[in-house]
Amino acid sequence: MSTKSVFVTVGTTKFNKLIDSVTDRRTLEALKRNGYTSMTLQVGNGTFTLEPSDVMEISSYTFKPDIGTDMINSDLVISHGGAGSIMQALDYGKPLLVVVNEKLMDNHQYELAEKLCEENRLYYTTCENLCNCIENLDFSLLNSVKIDNSKKICKQIECYLKI
């Protein structure tokens, strides 16, 4: 049996709903059915108490100077919709599932995720639909070709979204 790992990041924000959704037993079981055996959570400013899991190995931390190693060592990245986190995962060519924070008023996370989904770079969802996406999406179908000048592209997309 293969062993695959998941890295979950909320960046510098507080997005407890994502952490709660990804550690929900149904979601963990869906990940396990897809071959994932471990998960690392970057919980940011959120409040999270790590409970032992009989489904998979889970570790967590609040912040690190650089989460790149965690992304590089993962087989799937589940991220909030922040542009920096998205572009970093795409820079590493990682399959990416973006979970949009619907509580943000201007909905820019949705717009960025939608644009990159149209380009087959990532999938996106809400916390409520996370488990269903993990069950039904084929992450091998995503375009994992490294994006050249991703920071420049990110700035262009951010400008586009502000118009």
mmCIF file with all atom_site columns, C-alpha atoms in Angstrom:
data_model
loop_
_atom_site.group_PDB
_atom_site.id
_atom_site.type_symbol
_atom_site.label_atom_id
_atom_site.label_alt_id
_atom_site.label_comp_id
_atom_site.label_asym_id
_atom_site.label_entity_id
_atom_site.label_seq_id
_atom_site.pdbx_PDB_ins_code
_atom_site.Cartn_x
_atom_site.Cartn_y
_atom_site.Cartn_z
_atom_site.occupancy
_atom_site.B_iso_or_equiv
_atom_site.pdbx_formal_charge
_atom_site.auth_seq_id
_atom_site.auth_comp_id
_atom_site.auth_asym_id
_atom_site.auth_atom_id
_atom_site.pdbx_PDB_model_num
ATOM 1   C CA . MET A 1 1   ? 0.000   0.000  0.000   1.00 0.00 ? 1   MET A CA 1
ATOM 2   C CA . SER A 1 2   ? 1.319   3.423  -0.899  1.00 0.00 ? 2   SER A CA 1
ATOM 3   C CA . THR A 1 3   ? 1.764   6.111  1.708   1.00 0.00 ? 3   THR A CA 1
ATOM 4   C CA . LYS A 1 4   ? 0.827   9.618  0.761   1.00 0.00 ? 4   LYS A CA 1
ATOM 5   C CA . SER A 1 5   ? 0.783   12.797 2.816   1.00 0.00 ? 5   SER A CA 1
ATOM 6   C CA . VAL A 1 6   ? -1.443  15.861 2.903   1.00 0.00 ? 6   VAL A CA 1
ATOM 7   C CA . PHE A 1 7   ? -0.332  19.356 3.851   1.00 0.00 ? 7   PHE A CA 1
ATOM 8   C CA . VAL A 1 8   ? -3.016  21.808 4.955   1.00 0.00 ? 8   VAL A CA 1
ATOM 9   C CA . THR A 1 9   ? -2.308  25.520 5.272   1.00 0.00 ? 9   THR A CA 1
ATOM 10  C CA . VAL A 1 10  ? -4.347  28.520 6.362   1.00 0.00 ? 10  VAL A CA 1
ATOM 11  C CA . GLY A 1 11  ? -1.439  30.938 5.906   1.00 0.00 ? 11  GLY A CA 1
ATOM 12  C CA . THR A 1 12  ? -1.277  33.753 8.443   1.00 0.00 ? 12  THR A CA 1
ATOM 13  C CA . THR A 1 13  ? -5.039  33.832 8.897   1.00 0.00 ? 13  THR A CA 1
ATOM 14  C CA . LYS A 1 14  ? -7.515  32.273 11.281  1.00 0.00 ? 14  LYS A CA 1
ATOM 15  C CA . PHE A 1 15  ? -9.595  29.728 9.390   1.00 0.00 ? 15  PHE A CA 1
ATOM 16  C CA . ASN A 1 16  ? -10.754 27.279 12.047  1.00 0.00 ? 16  ASN A CA 1
ATOM 17  C CA . LYS A 1 17  ? -13.587 26.062 9.838   1.00 0.00 ? 17  LYS A CA 1
ATOM 18  C CA . LEU A 1 18  ? -11.095 24.651 7.325   1.00 0.00 ? 18  LEU A CA 1
ATOM 19  C CA . ILE A 1 19  ? -9.085  22.908 10.039  1.00 0.00 ? 19  ILE A CA 1
ATOM 20  C CA . ASP A 1 20  ? -12.272 21.486 11.581  1.00 0.00 ? 20  ASP A CA 1
ATOM 21  C CA . SER A 1 21  ? -13.497 20.311 8.155   1.00 0.00 ? 21  SER A CA 1
ATOM 22  C CA . VAL A 1 22  ? -10.261 18.629 7.151   1.00 0.00 ? 22  VAL A CA 1
ATOM 23  C CA . THR A 1 23  ? -9.944  16.831 10.505  1.00 0.00 ? 23  THR A CA 1
ATOM 24  C CA . ASP A 1 24  ? -13.568 15.685 10.511  1.00 0.00 ? 24  ASP A CA 1
ATOM 25  C CA . ARG A 1 25  ? -13.670 11.890 10.676  1.00 0.00 ? 25  ARG A CA 1
ATOM 26  C CA . ARG A 1 26  ? -15.549 11.593 7.349   1.00 0.00 ? 26  ARG A CA 1
ATOM 27  C CA . THR A 1 27  ? -12.896 13.701 5.594   1.00 0.00 ? 27  THR A CA 1
ATOM 28  C CA . LEU A 1 28  ? -10.046 11.751 7.174   1.00 0.00 ? 28  LEU A CA 1
ATOM 29  C CA . GLU A 1 29  ? -11.647 8.485  6.071   1.00 0.00 ? 29  GLU A CA 1
ATOM 30  C CA . ALA A 1 30  ? -12.080 9.830  2.520   1.00 0.00 ? 30  ALA A CA 1
ATOM 31  C CA . LEU A 1 31  ? -8.400  10.780 2.457   1.00 0.00 ? 31  LEU A CA 1
ATOM 32  C CA . LYS A 1 32  ? -7.433  7.353  3.764   1.00 0.00 ? 32  LYS A CA 1
ATOM 33  C CA . ARG A 1 33  ? -9.511  5.617  1.059   1.00 0.00 ? 33  ARG A CA 1
ATOM 34  C CA . ASN A 1 34  ? -7.447  7.609  -1.453  1.00 0.00 ? 34  ASN A CA 1
ATOM 35  C CA . GLY A 1 35  ? -4.169  6.346  0.015   1.00 0.00 ? 35  GLY A CA 1
ATOM 36  C CA . TYR A 1 36  ? -3.261  9.258  2.313   1.00 0.00 ? 36  TYR A CA 1
ATOM 37  C CA . THR A 1 37  ? -1.773  8.136  5.612   1.00 0.00 ? 37  THR A CA 1
ATOM 38  C CA . SER A 1 38  ? -0.502  11.341 7.228   1.00 0.00 ? 38  SER A CA 1
ATOM 39  C CA . MET A 1 39  ? -1.439  14.992 7.471   1.00 0.00 ? 39  MET A CA 1
ATOM 40  C CA . THR A 1 40  ? 0.425   18.108 8.566   1.00 0.00 ? 40  THR A CA 1
ATOM 41  C CA . LEU A 1 41  ? -1.672  21.116 9.553   1.00 0.00 ? 41  LEU A CA 1
ATOM 42  C CA . GLN A 1 42  ? -0.430  24.704 9.546   1.00 0.00 ? 42  GLN A CA 1
ATOM 43  C CA . VAL A 1 43  ? -3.152  26.322 11.663  1.00 0.00 ? 43  VAL A CA 1
ATOM 44  C CA . GLY A 1 44  ? -1.999  29.954 11.670  1.00 0.00 ? 44  GLY A CA 1
ATOM 45  C CA . ASN A 1 45  ? -3.783  32.201 14.147  1.00 0.00 ? 45  ASN A CA 1
ATOM 46  C CA . GLY A 1 46  ? -6.542  29.662 14.666  1.00 0.00 ? 46  GLY A CA 1
ATOM 47  C CA . THR A 1 47  ? -7.352  27.700 17.752  1.00 0.00 ? 47  THR A CA 1
ATOM 48  C CA . PHE A 1 48  ? -6.906  23.982 17.349  1.00 0.00 ? 48  PHE A CA 1
ATOM 49  C CA . THR A 1 49  ? -6.315  21.195 19.809  1.00 0.00 ? 49  THR A CA 1
ATOM 50  C CA . LEU A 1 50  ? -4.758  18.188 18.148  1.00 0.00 ? 50  LEU A CA 1
ATOM 51  C CA . GLU A 1 51  ? -6.709  15.083 19.072  1.00 0.00 ? 51  GLU A CA 1
ATOM 52  C CA . PRO A 1 52  ? -5.291  11.604 18.507  1.00 0.00 ? 52  PRO A CA 1
ATOM 53  C CA . SER A 1 53  ? -6.652  10.000 15.347  1.00 0.00 ? 53  SER A CA 1
ATOM 54  C CA . ASP A 1 54  ? -7.119  6.309  14.676  1.00 0.00 ? 54  ASP A CA 1
ATOM 55  C CA . VAL A 1 55  ? -7.552  7.080  10.962  1.00 0.00 ? 55  VAL A CA 1
ATOM 56  C CA . MET A 1 56  ? -4.218  8.722  10.121  1.00 0.00 ? 56  MET A CA 1
ATOM 57  C CA . GLU A 1 57  ? -1.158  10.348 11.624  1.00 0.00 ? 57  GLU A CA 1
ATOM 58  C CA . ILE A 1 58  ? -1.734  14.084 12.166  1.00 0.00 ? 58  ILE A CA 1
ATOM 59  C CA . SER A 1 59  ? 0.716   16.769 13.269  1.00 0.00 ? 59  SER A CA 1
ATOM 60  C CA . SER A 1 60  ? 0.227   20.523 13.539  1.00 0.00 ? 60  SER A CA 1
ATOM 61  C CA . TYR A 1 61  ? 1.967   23.826 14.103  1.00 0.00 ? 61  TYR A CA 1
ATOM 62  C CA . THR A 1 62  ? 1.017   27.495 14.010  1.00 0.00 ? 62  THR A CA 1
ATOM 63  C CA . PHE A 1 63  ? 3.777   29.138 11.950  1.00 0.00 ? 63  PHE A CA 1
ATOM 64  C CA . LYS A 1 64  ? 7.189   28.445 10.429  1.00 0.00 ? 64  LYS A CA 1
ATOM 65  C CA . PRO A 1 65  ? 9.493   30.866 8.618   1.00 0.00 ? 65  PRO A CA 1
ATOM 66  C CA . ASP A 1 66  ? 8.965   28.819 5.445   1.00 0.00 ? 66  ASP A CA 1
ATOM 67  C CA . ILE A 1 67  ? 6.350   26.146 4.719   1.00 0.00 ? 67  ILE A CA 1
ATOM 68  C CA . GLY A 1 68  ? 8.030   25.170 1.453   1.00 0.00 ? 68  GLY A CA 1
ATOM 69  C CA . THR A 1 69  ? 9.495   21.942 2.811   1.00 0.00 ? 69  THR A CA 1
ATOM 70  C CA . ASP A 1 70  ? 6.075   20.831 4.005   1.00 0.00 ? 70  ASP A CA 1
ATOM 71  C CA . MET A 1 71  ? 4.623   21.509 0.574   1.00 0.00 ? 71  MET A CA 1
ATOM 72  C CA . ILE A 1 72  ? 7.492   19.791 -1.238  1.00 0.00 ? 72  ILE A CA 1
ATOM 73  C CA . ASN A 1 73  ? 7.142   16.685 0.953   1.00 0.00 ? 73  ASN A CA 1
ATOM 74  C CA . SER A 1 74  ? 3.375   16.427 0.465   1.00 0.00 ? 74  SER A CA 1
ATOM 75  C CA . ASP A 1 75  ? 1.390   14.592 -2.176  1.00 0.00 ? 75  ASP A CA 1
ATOM 76  C CA . LEU A 1 76  ? -1.607  16.922 -1.867  1.00 0.00 ? 76  LEU A CA 1
ATOM 77  C CA . VAL A 1 77  ? -1.916  20.496 -0.637  1.00 0.00 ? 77  VAL A CA 1
ATOM 78  C CA . ILE A 1 78  ? -5.190  21.725 0.806   1.00 0.00 ? 78  ILE A CA 1
ATOM 79  C CA . SER A 1 79  ? -5.014  25.483 1.204   1.00 0.00 ? 79  SER A CA 1
ATOM 80  C CA . HIS A 1 80  ? -7.034  28.538 2.058   1.00 0.00 ? 80  HIS A CA 1
ATOM 81  C CA . GLY A 1 81  ? -7.548  30.837 -0.918  1.00 0.00 ? 81  GLY A CA 1
ATOM 82  C CA . GLY A 1 82  ? -4.670  33.230 -0.246  1.00 0.00 ? 82  GLY A CA 1
ATOM 83  C CA . ALA A 1 83  ? -2.719  34.131 -3.382  1.00 0.00 ? 83  ALA A CA 1
ATOM 84  C CA . GLY A 1 84  ? 0.674   33.502 -1.775  1.00 0.00 ? 84  GLY A CA 1
ATOM 85  C CA . SER A 1 85  ? -0.201  29.996 -0.597  1.00 0.00 ? 85  SER A CA 1
ATOM 86  C CA . ILE A 1 86  ? -1.810  29.116 -3.916  1.00 0.00 ? 86  ILE A CA 1
ATOM 87  C CA . MET A 1 87  ? 1.137   30.287 -5.999  1.00 0.00 ? 87  MET A CA 1
ATOM 88  C CA . GLN A 1 88  ? 3.673   28.580 -3.742  1.00 0.00 ? 88  GLN A CA 1
ATOM 89  C CA . ALA A 1 89  ? 1.887   25.227 -4.115  1.00 0.00 ? 89  ALA A CA 1
ATOM 90  C CA . LEU A 1 90  ? 1.676   25.724 -7.888  1.00 0.00 ? 90  LEU A CA 1
ATOM 91  C CA . ASP A 1 91  ? 5.372   26.666 -8.001  1.00 0.00 ? 91  ASP A CA 1
ATOM 92  C CA . TYR A 1 92  ? 6.131   23.241 -6.500  1.00 0.00 ? 92  TYR A CA 1
ATOM 93  C CA . GLY A 1 93  ? 3.819   21.499 -8.973  1.00 0.00 ? 93  GLY A CA 1
ATOM 94  C CA . LYS A 1 94  ? 1.638   20.077 -6.213  1.00 0.00 ? 94  LYS A CA 1
ATOM 95  C CA . PRO A 1 95  ? -1.956  18.940 -6.650  1.00 0.00 ? 95  PRO A CA 1
ATOM 96  C CA . LEU A 1 96  ? -3.957  21.666 -4.958  1.00 0.00 ? 96  LEU A CA 1
ATOM 97  C CA . LEU A 1 97  ? -7.415  21.869 -3.459  1.00 0.00 ? 97  LEU A CA 1
ATOM 98  C CA . VAL A 1 98  ? -8.289  25.416 -2.407  1.00 0.00 ? 98  VAL A CA 1
ATOM 99  C CA . VAL A 1 99  ? -10.927 25.868 0.269   1.00 0.00 ? 99  VAL A CA 1
ATOM 100 C CA . VAL A 1 100 ? -12.474 29.290 -0.128  1.00 0.00 ? 100 VAL A CA 1
ATOM 101 C CA . ASN A 1 101 ? -13.229 31.261 3.018   1.00 0.00 ? 101 ASN A CA 1
ATOM 102 C CA . GLU A 1 102 ? -16.763 32.417 2.327   1.00 0.00 ? 102 GLU A CA 1
ATOM 103 C CA . LYS A 1 103 ? -16.724 34.775 5.309   1.00 0.00 ? 103 LYS A CA 1
ATOM 104 C CA . LEU A 1 104 ? -14.417 37.172 3.489   1.00 0.00 ? 104 LEU A CA 1
ATOM 105 C CA . MET A 1 105 ? -16.564 40.007 2.268   1.00 0.00 ? 105 MET A CA 1
ATOM 106 C CA . ASP A 1 106 ? -15.060 40.781 -1.130  1.00 0.00 ? 106 ASP A CA 1
ATOM 107 C CA . ASN A 1 107 ? -14.933 37.152 -2.303  1.00 0.00 ? 107 ASN A CA 1
ATOM 108 C CA . HIS A 1 108 ? -11.502 37.587 -3.916  1.00 0.00 ? 108 HIS A CA 1
ATOM 109 C CA . GLN A 1 109 ? -10.472 34.058 -2.894  1.00 0.00 ? 109 GLN A CA 1
ATOM 110 C CA . TYR A 1 110 ? -13.319 32.622 -4.923  1.00 0.00 ? 110 TYR A CA 1
ATOM 111 C CA . GLU A 1 111 ? -12.438 34.698 -7.978  1.00 0.00 ? 111 GLU A CA 1
ATOM 112 C CA . LEU A 1 112 ? -8.748  33.733 -7.883  1.00 0.00 ? 112 LEU A CA 1
ATOM 113 C CA . ALA A 1 113 ? -9.545  30.039 -7.354  1.00 0.00 ? 113 ALA A CA 1
ATOM 114 C CA . GLU A 1 114 ? -12.128 30.077 -10.135 1.00 0.00 ? 114 GLU A CA 1
ATOM 115 C CA . LYS A 1 115 ? -9.680  31.649 -12.597 1.00 0.00 ? 115 LYS A CA 1
ATOM 116 C CA . LEU A 1 116 ? -6.956  29.090 -11.841 1.00 0.00 ? 116 LEU A CA 1
ATOM 117 C CA . CYS A 1 117 ? -9.464  26.233 -11.907 1.00 0.00 ? 117 CYS A CA 1
ATOM 118 C CA . GLU A 1 118 ? -10.471 27.306 -15.413 1.00 0.00 ? 118 GLU A CA 1
ATOM 119 C CA . GLU A 1 119 ? -6.808  26.842 -16.345 1.00 0.00 ? 119 GLU A CA 1
ATOM 120 C CA . ASN A 1 120 ? -6.898  23.338 -14.790 1.00 0.00 ? 120 ASN A CA 1
ATOM 121 C CA . ARG A 1 121 ? -4.289  24.343 -12.177 1.00 0.00 ? 121 ARG A CA 1
ATOM 122 C CA . LEU A 1 122 ? -6.339  23.517 -9.076  1.00 0.00 ? 122 LEU A CA 1
ATOM 123 C CA . TYR A 1 123 ? -9.715  22.503 -7.741  1.00 0.00 ? 123 TYR A CA 1
ATOM 124 C CA . TYR A 1 124 ? -11.626 24.630 -5.285  1.00 0.00 ? 124 TYR A CA 1
ATOM 125 C CA . THR A 1 125 ? -14.456 24.108 -2.854  1.00 0.00 ? 125 THR A CA 1
ATOM 126 C CA . THR A 1 126 ? -16.044 25.262 0.376   1.00 0.00 ? 126 THR A CA 1
ATOM 127 C CA . CYS A 1 127 ? -15.634 23.717 3.816   1.00 0.00 ? 127 CYS A CA 1
ATOM 128 C CA . GLU A 1 128 ? -19.071 22.128 3.505   1.00 0.00 ? 128 GLU A CA 1
ATOM 129 C CA . ASN A 1 129 ? -18.133 20.317 0.276   1.00 0.00 ? 129 ASN A CA 1
ATOM 130 C CA . LEU A 1 130 ? -14.532 19.390 1.177   1.00 0.00 ? 130 LEU A CA 1
ATOM 131 C CA . CYS A 1 131 ? -15.176 15.720 1.939   1.00 0.00 ? 131 CYS A CA 1
ATOM 132 C CA . ASN A 1 132 ? -17.184 15.256 -1.280  1.00 0.00 ? 132 ASN A CA 1
ATOM 133 C CA . CYS A 1 133 ? -14.351 16.778 -3.319  1.00 0.00 ? 133 CYS A CA 1
ATOM 134 C CA . ILE A 1 134 ? -11.753 14.510 -1.762  1.00 0.00 ? 134 ILE A CA 1
ATOM 135 C CA . GLU A 1 135 ? -13.981 11.516 -2.516  1.00 0.00 ? 135 GLU A CA 1
ATOM 136 C CA . ASN A 1 136 ? -14.683 12.427 -6.138  1.00 0.00 ? 136 ASN A CA 1
ATOM 137 C CA . LEU A 1 137 ? -11.914 14.534 -7.659  1.00 0.00 ? 137 LEU A CA 1
ATOM 138 C CA . ASP A 1 138 ? -8.989  13.074 -9.574  1.00 0.00 ? 138 ASP A CA 1
ATOM 139 C CA . PHE A 1 139 ? -6.006  15.221 -8.639  1.00 0.00 ? 139 PHE A CA 1
ATOM 140 C CA . SER A 1 140 ? -3.830  13.524 -11.265 1.00 0.00 ? 140 SER A CA 1
ATOM 141 C CA . LEU A 1 141 ? -5.826  15.374 -13.944 1.00 0.00 ? 141 LEU A CA 1
ATOM 142 C CA . LEU A 1 142 ? -4.570  18.788 -12.813 1.00 0.00 ? 142 LEU A CA 1
ATOM 143 C CA . ASN A 1 143 ? -1.936  20.592 -14.852 1.00 0.00 ? 143 ASN A CA 1
ATOM 144 C CA . SER A 1 144 ? 1.146   20.375 -12.641 1.00 0.00 ? 144 SER A CA 1
ATOM 145 C CA . VAL A 1 145 ? 3.526   22.066 -15.076 1.00 0.00 ? 145 VAL A CA 1
ATOM 146 C CA . LYS A 1 146 ? 5.447   24.725 -13.172 1.00 0.00 ? 146 LYS A CA 1
ATOM 147 C CA . ILE A 1 147 ? 4.175   28.229 -13.768 1.00 0.00 ? 147 ILE A CA 1
ATOM 148 C CA . ASP A 1 148 ? 7.009   30.513 -14.865 1.00 0.00 ? 148 ASP A CA 1
ATOM 149 C CA . ASN A 1 149 ? 7.098   33.884 -13.124 1.00 0.00 ? 149 ASN A CA 1
ATOM 150 C CA . SER A 1 150 ? 4.262   32.919 -10.789 1.00 0.00 ? 150 SER A CA 1
ATOM 151 C CA . LYS A 1 151 ? 4.724   36.043 -8.669  1.00 0.00 ? 151 LYS A CA 1
ATOM 152 C CA . LYS A 1 152 ? 4.234   38.202 -11.776 1.00 0.00 ? 152 LYS A CA 1
ATOM 153 C CA . ILE A 1 153 ? 1.175   36.190 -12.781 1.00 0.00 ? 153 ILE A CA 1
ATOM 154 C CA . CYS A 1 154 ? -0.176  36.465 -9.249  1.00 0.00 ? 154 CYS A CA 1
ATOM 155 C CA . LYS A 1 155 ? 0.156   40.268 -9.361  1.00 0.00 ? 155 LYS A CA 1
ATOM 156 C CA . GLN A 1 156 ? -1.608  40.351 -12.742 1.00 0.00 ? 156 GLN A CA 1
ATOM 157 C CA . ILE A 1 157 ? -4.465  38.235 -11.407 1.00 0.00 ? 157 ILE A CA 1
ATOM 158 C CA . GLU A 1 158 ? -4.717  40.389 -8.285  1.00 0.00 ? 158 GLU A CA 1
ATOM 159 C CA . CYS A 1 159 ? -4.919  43.514 -10.475 1.00 0.00 ? 159 CYS A CA 1
ATOM 160 C CA . TYR A 1 160 ? -7.560  41.822 -12.624 1.00 0.00 ? 160 TYR A CA 1
ATOM 161 C CA . LEU A 1 161 ? -9.610  40.994 -9.533  1.00 0.00 ? 161 LEU A CA 1
ATOM 162 C CA . LYS A 1 162 ? -9.475  44.579 -8.268  1.00 0.00 ? 162 LYS A CA 1
ATOM 163 C CA . ILE A 1 163 ? -10.940 46.003 -11.478 1.00 0.00 ? 163 ILE A CA 1
#
